[in-house]
PDB file of C-alpha atoms in Angstrom:
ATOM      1  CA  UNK A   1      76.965 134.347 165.695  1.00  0.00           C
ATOM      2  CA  UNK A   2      75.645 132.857 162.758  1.00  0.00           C
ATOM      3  CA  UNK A   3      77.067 135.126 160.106  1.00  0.00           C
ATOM      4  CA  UNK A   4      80.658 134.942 162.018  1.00  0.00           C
ATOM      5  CA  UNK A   5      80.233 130.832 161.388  1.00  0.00           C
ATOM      6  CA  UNK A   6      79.576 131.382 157.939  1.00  0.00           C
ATOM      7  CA  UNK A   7      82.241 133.861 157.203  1.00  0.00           C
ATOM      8  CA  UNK A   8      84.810 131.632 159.414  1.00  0.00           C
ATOM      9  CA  UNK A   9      83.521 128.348 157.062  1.00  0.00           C
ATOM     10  CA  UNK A  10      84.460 130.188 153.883  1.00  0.00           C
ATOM     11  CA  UNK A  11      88.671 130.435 154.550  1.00  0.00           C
ATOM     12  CA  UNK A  12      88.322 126.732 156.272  1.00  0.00           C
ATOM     13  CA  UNK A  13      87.027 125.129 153.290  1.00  0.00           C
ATOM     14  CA  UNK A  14      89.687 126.431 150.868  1.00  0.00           C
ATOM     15  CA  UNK A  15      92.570 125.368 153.135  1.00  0.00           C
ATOM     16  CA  UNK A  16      90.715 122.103 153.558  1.00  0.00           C
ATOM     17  CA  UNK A  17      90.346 121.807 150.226  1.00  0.00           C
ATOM     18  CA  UNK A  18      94.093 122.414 149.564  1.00  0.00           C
ATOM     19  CA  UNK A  19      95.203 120.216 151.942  1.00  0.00           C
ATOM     20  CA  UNK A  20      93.315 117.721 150.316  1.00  0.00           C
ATOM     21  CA  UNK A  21      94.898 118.609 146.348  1.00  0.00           C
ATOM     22  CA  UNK A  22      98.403 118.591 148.048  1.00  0.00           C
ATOM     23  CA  UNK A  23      98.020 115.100 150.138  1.00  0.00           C
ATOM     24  CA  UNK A  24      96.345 113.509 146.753  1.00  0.00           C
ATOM     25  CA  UNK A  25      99.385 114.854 144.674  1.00  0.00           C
ATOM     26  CA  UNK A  26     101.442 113.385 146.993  1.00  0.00           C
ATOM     27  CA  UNK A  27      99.875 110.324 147.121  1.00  0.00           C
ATOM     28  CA  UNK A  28      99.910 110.367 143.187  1.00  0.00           C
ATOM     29  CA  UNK A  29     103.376 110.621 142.843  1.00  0.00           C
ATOM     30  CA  UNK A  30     104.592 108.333 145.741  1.00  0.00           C
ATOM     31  CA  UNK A  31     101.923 105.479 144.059  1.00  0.00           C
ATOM     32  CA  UNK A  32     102.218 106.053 140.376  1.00  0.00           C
ATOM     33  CA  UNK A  33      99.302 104.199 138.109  1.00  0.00           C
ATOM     34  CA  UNK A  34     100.924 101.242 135.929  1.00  0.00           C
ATOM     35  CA  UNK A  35     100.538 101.699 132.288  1.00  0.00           C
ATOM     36  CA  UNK A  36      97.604 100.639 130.794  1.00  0.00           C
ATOM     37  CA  UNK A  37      97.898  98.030 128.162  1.00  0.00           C
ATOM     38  CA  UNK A  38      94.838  99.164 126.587  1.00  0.00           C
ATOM     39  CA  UNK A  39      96.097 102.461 126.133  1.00  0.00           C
ATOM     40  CA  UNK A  40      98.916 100.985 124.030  1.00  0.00           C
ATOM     41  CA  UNK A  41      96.449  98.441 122.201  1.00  0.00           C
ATOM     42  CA  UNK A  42      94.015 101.610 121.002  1.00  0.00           C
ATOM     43  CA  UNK A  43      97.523 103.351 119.842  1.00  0.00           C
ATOM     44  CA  UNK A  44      98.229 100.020 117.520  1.00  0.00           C
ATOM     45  CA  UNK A  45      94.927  99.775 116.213  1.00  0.00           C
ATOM     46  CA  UNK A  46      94.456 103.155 115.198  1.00  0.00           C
ATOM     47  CA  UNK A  47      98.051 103.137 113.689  1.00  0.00           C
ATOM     48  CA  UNK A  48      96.559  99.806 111.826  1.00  0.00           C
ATOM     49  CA  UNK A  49      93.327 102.266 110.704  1.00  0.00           C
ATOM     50  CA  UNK A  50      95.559 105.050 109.639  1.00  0.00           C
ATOM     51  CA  UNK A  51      97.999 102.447 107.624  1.00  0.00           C
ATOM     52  CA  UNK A  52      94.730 101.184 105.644  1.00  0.00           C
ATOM     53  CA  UNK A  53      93.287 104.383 104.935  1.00  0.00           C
ATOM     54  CA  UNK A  54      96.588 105.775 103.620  1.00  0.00           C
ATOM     55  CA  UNK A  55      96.635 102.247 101.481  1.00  0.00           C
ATOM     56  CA  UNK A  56      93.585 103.304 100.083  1.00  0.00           C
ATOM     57  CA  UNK A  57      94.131 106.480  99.217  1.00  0.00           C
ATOM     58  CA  UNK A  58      97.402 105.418  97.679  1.00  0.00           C
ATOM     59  CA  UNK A  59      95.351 102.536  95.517  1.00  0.00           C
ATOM     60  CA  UNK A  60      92.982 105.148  94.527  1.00  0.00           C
ATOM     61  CA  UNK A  61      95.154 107.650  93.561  1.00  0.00           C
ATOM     62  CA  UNK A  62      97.719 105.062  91.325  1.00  0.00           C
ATOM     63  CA  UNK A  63      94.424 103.534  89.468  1.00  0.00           C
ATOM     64  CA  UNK A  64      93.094 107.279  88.474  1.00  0.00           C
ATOM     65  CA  UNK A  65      96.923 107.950  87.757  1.00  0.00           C
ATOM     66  CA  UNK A  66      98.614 105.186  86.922  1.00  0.00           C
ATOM     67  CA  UNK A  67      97.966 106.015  82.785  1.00  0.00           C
ATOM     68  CA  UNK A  68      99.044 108.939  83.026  1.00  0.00           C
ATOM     69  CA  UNK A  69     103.054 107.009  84.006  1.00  0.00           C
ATOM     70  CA  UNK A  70     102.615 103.923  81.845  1.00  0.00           C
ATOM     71  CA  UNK A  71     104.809 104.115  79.262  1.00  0.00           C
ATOM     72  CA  UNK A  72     103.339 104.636  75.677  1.00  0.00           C
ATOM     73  CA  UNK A  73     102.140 101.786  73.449  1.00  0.00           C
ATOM     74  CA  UNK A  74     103.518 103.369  70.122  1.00  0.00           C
ATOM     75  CA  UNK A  75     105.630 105.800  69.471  1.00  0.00           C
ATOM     76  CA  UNK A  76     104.572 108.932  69.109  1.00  0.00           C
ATOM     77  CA  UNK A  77     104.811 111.040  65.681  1.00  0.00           C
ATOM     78  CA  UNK A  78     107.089 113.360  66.972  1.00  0.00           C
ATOM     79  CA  UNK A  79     110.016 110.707  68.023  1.00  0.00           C
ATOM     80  CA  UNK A  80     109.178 108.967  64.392  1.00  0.00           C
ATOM     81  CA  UNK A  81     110.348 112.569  62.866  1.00  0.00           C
ATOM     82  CA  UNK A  82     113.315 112.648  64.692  1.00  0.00           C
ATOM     83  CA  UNK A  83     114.479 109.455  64.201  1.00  0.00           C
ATOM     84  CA  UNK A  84     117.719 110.817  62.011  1.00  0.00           C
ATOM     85  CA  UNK A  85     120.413 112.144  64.618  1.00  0.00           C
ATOM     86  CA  UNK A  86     120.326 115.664  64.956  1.00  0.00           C
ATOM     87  CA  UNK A  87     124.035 117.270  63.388  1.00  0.00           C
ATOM     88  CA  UNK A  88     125.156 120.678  64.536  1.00  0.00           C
ATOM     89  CA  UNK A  89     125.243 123.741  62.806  1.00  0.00           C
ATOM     90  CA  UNK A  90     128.685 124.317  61.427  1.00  0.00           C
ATOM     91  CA  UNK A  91     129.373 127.992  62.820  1.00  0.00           C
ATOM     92  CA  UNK A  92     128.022 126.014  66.338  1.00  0.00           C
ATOM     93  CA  UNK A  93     130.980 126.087  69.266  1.00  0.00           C
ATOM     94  CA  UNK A  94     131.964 122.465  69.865  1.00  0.00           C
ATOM     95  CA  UNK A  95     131.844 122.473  73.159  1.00  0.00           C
ATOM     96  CA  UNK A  96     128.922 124.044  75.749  1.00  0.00           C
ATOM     97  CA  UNK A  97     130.654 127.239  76.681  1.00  0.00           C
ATOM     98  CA  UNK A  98     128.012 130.111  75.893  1.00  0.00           C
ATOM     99  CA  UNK A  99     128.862 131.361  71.720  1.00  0.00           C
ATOM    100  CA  UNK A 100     130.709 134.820  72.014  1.00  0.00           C
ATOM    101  CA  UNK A 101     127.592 137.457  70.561  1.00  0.00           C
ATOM    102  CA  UNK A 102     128.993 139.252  66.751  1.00  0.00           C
ATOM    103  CA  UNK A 103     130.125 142.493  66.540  1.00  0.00           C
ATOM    104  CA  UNK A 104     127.277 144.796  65.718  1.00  0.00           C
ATOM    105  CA  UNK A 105     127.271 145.810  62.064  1.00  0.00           C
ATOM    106  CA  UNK A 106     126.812 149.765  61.577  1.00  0.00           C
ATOM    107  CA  UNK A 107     124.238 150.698  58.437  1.00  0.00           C
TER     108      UNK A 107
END
């Protein structure tokens, strides 16, 4: 009798147990939970963390590359060489269509 009780407890506590899952989702859903404002609050303040570290990278970045953008103190020997305007070739086309290639000259 005692292995028939044992084998009969098995299929009852899985129905019970379902009974229970279904009744709580039901329960869940009829009596939703109200947002937590502290949910929202953690959100902010890691968006406020996230802002700040992206700041600093940003800082960081601009101070190791910032030079590199700054415009140049004195001109540089190249642009002091070129100061003359630059005057086109005279067999050059005058306007920027591509130059028609010469006919090939046979030895």
């Amino acid at each position: 009798m005692g292995d028939v009780l044992l084998a009969l407890s098995i299929p009852v506590l899985v129905f019970g147990g379902g009974i229970y899952a279904a009744c709580d989702c039901w329960w869940r859903r009829r009596h939703p939970a109200p947002p937590s404002p502290y949910t929202h609050r953690a959100a902010r303040l890691a968006e406020q963390d996230m802002l700040l570290l992206a700041q600093e990278i940003v800082d960081d970045a601009y101070a190791a590359l910032g030079p590199l953008y700054d415009p140049p103190s004195t001109p540089s020997p190249a642009a002091v060489t070129r100061s003359a305007p630059l005057t086109p070739r005279p067999d050059a086309t005058p306007d920027r269509a591509p130059s028609h290639p010469e006919a090939v000259q046979k030895p």
